[in-house]
């Protein structure tokens, strides 16, 4: 899984960061799994997410969520970067 790889290669200043990140993605994985279970086959889903930084470390949220969606059975159709402005967070639109 991408998230495990990412967390494993980073030296972080705050030891709580991996736990915070993991909890966030566990919650979103539950949501994505529930969508897959309750939506009719062929239904379309879209998400708007922000990439984030923890203590200067960039976390590619759209890549992690795309992988989760594919793991439960969705087919990720597209990842669109909707906005990118300097130091501002990057908003990304996922379609699956």
Backbone as JSON, one array per atom type, in Angstrom:
{
  "sequence": "XXXXXXXXXXXXXXXXXXXXXXXXXXXXXXXXXXXXXXXXXXXXXXXXXXXXXXXXXXXXXXXXXXXXXXXXXXXXXXXXXXXXXXXXXXXXXXXX",
  "N": [[0.84, -1.18, 0.0], [0.48, 2.23, -0.77], [0.47, 4.19, 1.27], [1.71, 2.94, 3.48], [4.25, 2.59, 2.42], [4.99, 5.28, 2.04], [4.94, 6.31, 4.71], [6.91, 4.72, 5.8], [9.27, 5.58, 4.6], [9.82, 8.11, 5.42], [11.4, 10.4, 7.64], [10.15, 11.66, 10.43], [9.45, 14.6, 12.37], [7.62, 14.65, 14.44], [6.42, 12.15, 16.43], [3.75, 11.41, 16.52], [2.56, 11.78, 14.09], [2.38, 9.56, 12.15], [0.31, 8.02, 13.36], [-1.85, 9.84, 13.38], [-2.22, 10.26, 10.64], [-2.74, 7.66, 9.76], [-5.15, 7.06, 11.15], [-6.89, 8.95, 9.98], [-6.97, 8.02, 7.3], [-7.97, 5.43, 7.7], [-10.58, 5.98, 8.53], [-11.56, 7.16, 6.15], [-11.3, 4.99, 4.44], [-13.27, 3.3, 5.42], [-15.54, 4.76, 4.68], [-15.34, 4.72, 1.83], [-15.5, 1.97, 1.38], [-18.08, 1.47, 2.34], [-19.58, 2.97, 0.48], [-19.08, 1.43, -1.82], [-20.41, -0.9, -1.14], [-23.11, -0.11, -0.9], [-23.9, 1.31, -3.17], [-25.37, 1.02, -6.43], [-24.26, -1.32, -8.94], [-21.98, 0.07, -11.25], [-22.46, 2.66, -10.54], [-21.49, 6.11, -10.17], [-18.92, 7.9, -8.53], [-17.64, 10.79, -6.98], [-15.01, 12.64, -5.52], [-13.77, 15.4, -3.7], [-10.72, 16.39, -2.64], [-8.11, 17.61, -0.49], [-4.61, 17.83, -0.75], [-2.22, 17.45, 1.82], [0.1, 18.76, 4.27], [2.19, 17.59, 6.81], [4.1, 18.83, 9.27], [5.75, 19.89, 7.25], [5.93, 17.74, 5.53], [4.75, 16.41, 2.62], [1.67, 14.89, 1.8], [0.27, 12.77, -0.44], [-2.81, 12.72, -0.83], [-4.78, 12.08, -2.76], [-3.66, 9.95, -4.18], [-3.46, 7.92, -2.27], [-6.18, 7.56, -1.57], [-7.22, 6.84, -4.06], [-5.98, 4.37, -4.46], [-7.13, 2.95, -2.33], [-9.82, 2.96, -3.15], [-9.67, 1.39, -5.46], [-8.86, -1.02, -4.31], [-11.16, -1.89, -2.98], [-12.84, -2.36, -5.07], [-13.72, -0.39, -6.84], [-13.28, 1.3, -9.98], [-10.91, 3.53, -10.74], [-11.39, 6.33, -12.57], [-10.37, 8.85, -13.19], [-8.12, 11.39, -12.12], [-8.12, 14.63, -11.22], [-6.41, 17.63, -11.01], [-7.62, 20.3, -9.49], [-6.97, 22.79, -8.55], [-4.13, 24.72, -7.93], [-2.09, 26.65, -6.08], [0.72, 28.21, -5.36], [1.83, 28.07, -2.08], [-0.53, 27.16, -1.12], [-2.93, 24.58, -0.38], [-3.4, 21.75, -2.51], [-6.18, 21.16, -4.43], [-7.95, 18.32, -5.35], [-9.79, 16.37, -7.63], [-11.43, 13.41, -7.61], [-12.56, 10.76, -9.63], [-14.49, 7.91, -9.69]],
  "CA": [[0.0, 0.0, 0.0], [1.26, 3.46, -0.91], [0.59, 4.89, 2.55], [2.73, 2.26, 4.27], [5.53, 2.92, 1.8], [5.27, 6.68, 2.32], [5.26, 6.47, 6.12], [8.15, 4.01, 6.08], [10.46, 6.22, 4.03], [9.95, 9.47, 5.95], [11.84, 10.64, 9.01], [9.25, 12.72, 10.86], [9.81, 15.28, 13.6], [6.6, 14.39, 15.45], [6.1, 10.72, 16.38], [2.3, 11.2, 16.44], [2.1, 11.96, 12.72], [1.88, 8.33, 11.52], [-0.97, 7.64, 13.95], [-2.88, 10.77, 12.9], [-2.45, 9.99, 9.22], [-3.36, 6.34, 9.65], [-6.54, 7.17, 11.59], [-7.61, 9.69, 8.94], [-7.21, 7.15, 6.14], [-8.84, 4.32, 8.11], [-11.94, 6.51, 8.46], [-11.96, 7.31, 4.75], [-11.43, 3.66, 3.85], [-14.6, 2.83, 5.82], [-16.5, 5.47, 3.83], [-15.23, 4.2, 0.46], [-16.02, 0.6, 1.42], [-19.54, 1.57, 2.47], [-20.1, 3.39, -0.83], [-19.04, 0.3, -2.75], [-21.42, -1.87, -0.73], [-24.5, 0.36, -1.0], [-24.22, 1.85, -4.5], [-25.67, 0.03, -7.47], [-23.13, -1.52, -9.85], [-21.85, 1.08, -12.3], [-22.68, 4.02, -10.01], [-20.32, 6.97, -10.23], [-18.59, 8.6, -7.29], [-16.62, 11.82, -7.12], [-14.54, 13.19, -4.25], [-12.84, 16.53, -3.77], [-9.83, 16.28, -1.48], [-6.92, 18.45, -0.45], [-3.37, 17.24, -0.27], [-1.85, 18.14, 3.05], [1.47, 18.64, 4.77], [2.39, 17.47, 8.24], [5.47, 19.27, 9.56], [6.48, 20.06, 6.0], [5.91, 16.52, 4.73], [3.62, 16.35, 1.7], [0.96, 13.61, 1.75], [-0.54, 12.74, -1.66], [-4.09, 12.14, -0.42], [-5.51, 11.51, -3.89], [-3.07, 8.66, -4.54], [-3.84, 6.95, -1.24], [-7.62, 7.28, -1.7], [-7.42, 6.1, -5.32], [-5.58, 2.98, -4.21], [-8.17, 2.36, -1.48], [-11.01, 2.74, -3.97], [-9.42, 0.23, -6.33], [-8.78, -2.22, -3.48], [-12.5, -2.38, -2.64], [-13.53, -2.76, -6.28], [-13.99, 0.71, -7.76], [-12.31, 1.58, -11.04], [-10.63, 4.97, -10.75], [-11.45, 6.82, -13.95], [-9.64, 10.09, -13.44], [-7.7, 12.27, -11.03], [-8.0, 15.97, -11.8], [-5.95, 18.68, -10.12], [-8.55, 21.4, -9.73], [-6.41, 24.08, -8.16], [-2.81, 24.7, -7.31], [-1.61, 28.02, -5.95], [1.86, 28.38, -4.47], [1.87, 27.31, -0.83], [-1.87, 26.7, -0.79], [-3.12, 23.15, -0.62], [-3.83, 21.38, -3.86], [-7.47, 20.48, -4.44], [-7.97, 17.28, -6.36], [-11.1, 15.81, -7.9], [-11.31, 11.99, -7.97], [-13.76, 10.16, -10.21], [-14.44, 6.46, -9.79]],
  "C": [[0.89, 1.25, 0.0], [1.5, 4.14, 0.43], [1.66, 4.25, 3.42], [4.13, 2.58, 3.73], [5.93, 4.34, 2.16], [5.7, 6.87, 3.77], [6.61, 5.82, 6.46], [9.4, 4.72, 5.58], [10.71, 7.61, 4.6], [10.5, 9.47, 7.37], [11.07, 11.86, 9.49], [9.69, 13.3, 12.2], [8.86, 14.96, 14.75], [6.2, 12.92, 15.38], [4.61, 10.42, 16.28], [1.77, 11.26, 15.0], [1.63, 10.65, 12.08], [0.53, 7.89, 12.06], [-2.1, 8.54, 13.45], [-3.24, 10.48, 11.45], [-3.18, 8.67, 9.04], [-4.83, 6.39, 10.04], [-7.4, 7.88, 10.55], [-7.96, 8.77, 7.77], [-8.05, 5.92, 6.49], [-10.3, 4.78, 8.04], [-12.41, 6.64, 7.02], [-12.1, 5.97, 4.04], [-12.79, 3.06, 4.21], [-15.67, 3.47, 4.95], [-16.5, 4.89, 2.42], [-15.79, 2.79, 0.39], [-17.54, 0.6, 1.5], [-20.18, 2.01, 1.15], [-20.17, 2.2, -1.78], [-20.13, -0.73, -2.42], [-22.85, -1.41, -0.98], [-24.87, 0.91, -2.38], [-24.51, 0.73, -5.48], [-24.45, -0.13, -8.37], [-23.14, -0.48, -10.97], [-22.09, 2.5, -11.82], [-21.37, 4.8, -10.07], [-20.16, 7.72, -8.92], [-17.54, 9.65, -7.62], [-16.27, 12.34, -5.72], [-13.67, 14.4, -4.55], [-12.02, 16.48, -2.49], [-8.7, 17.29, -1.61], [-5.73, 17.58, -0.1], [-2.93, 18.07, 0.92], [-0.36, 17.96, 3.33], [1.4, 18.5, 6.28], [3.85, 17.78, 8.5], [6.32, 19.33, 8.31], [6.49, 18.85, 5.09], [4.62, 16.45, 3.92], [3.0, 14.96, 1.72], [0.04, 13.63, 0.53], [-1.87, 12.01, -1.42], [-4.8, 11.46, -1.59], [-4.96, 10.15, -4.31], [-3.47, 7.57, -3.55], [-5.31, 6.57, -1.4], [-7.93, 6.53, -2.99], [-7.08, 4.63, -5.14], [-6.63, 2.27, -3.35], [-9.42, 2.04, -2.29], [-10.84, 1.53, -4.87], [-9.38, -1.06, -5.53], [-10.16, -2.77, -3.12], [-13.32, -2.73, -3.87], [-13.91, -1.65, -7.24], [-12.92, 0.75, -8.84], [-12.11, 3.09, -11.08], [-10.52, 5.42, -12.19], [-10.5, 7.98, -14.2], [-9.26, 10.76, -12.13], [-7.41, 13.62, -11.66], [-7.49, 16.93, -10.72], [-6.78, 19.91, -10.44], [-7.94, 22.75, -9.44], [-5.04, 23.85, -7.57], [-2.28, 26.12, -7.28], [-0.49, 28.05, -4.91], [1.87, 27.47, -3.26], [0.51, 26.78, -0.41], [-1.98, 25.21, -1.05], [-3.66, 22.92, -2.02], [-5.16, 20.66, -3.76], [-7.51, 19.53, -5.62], [-9.35, 16.67, -6.43], [-10.89, 14.37, -8.35], [-12.62, 11.49, -8.54], [-13.55, 8.66, -10.29], [-15.83, 5.9, -9.7]]
}
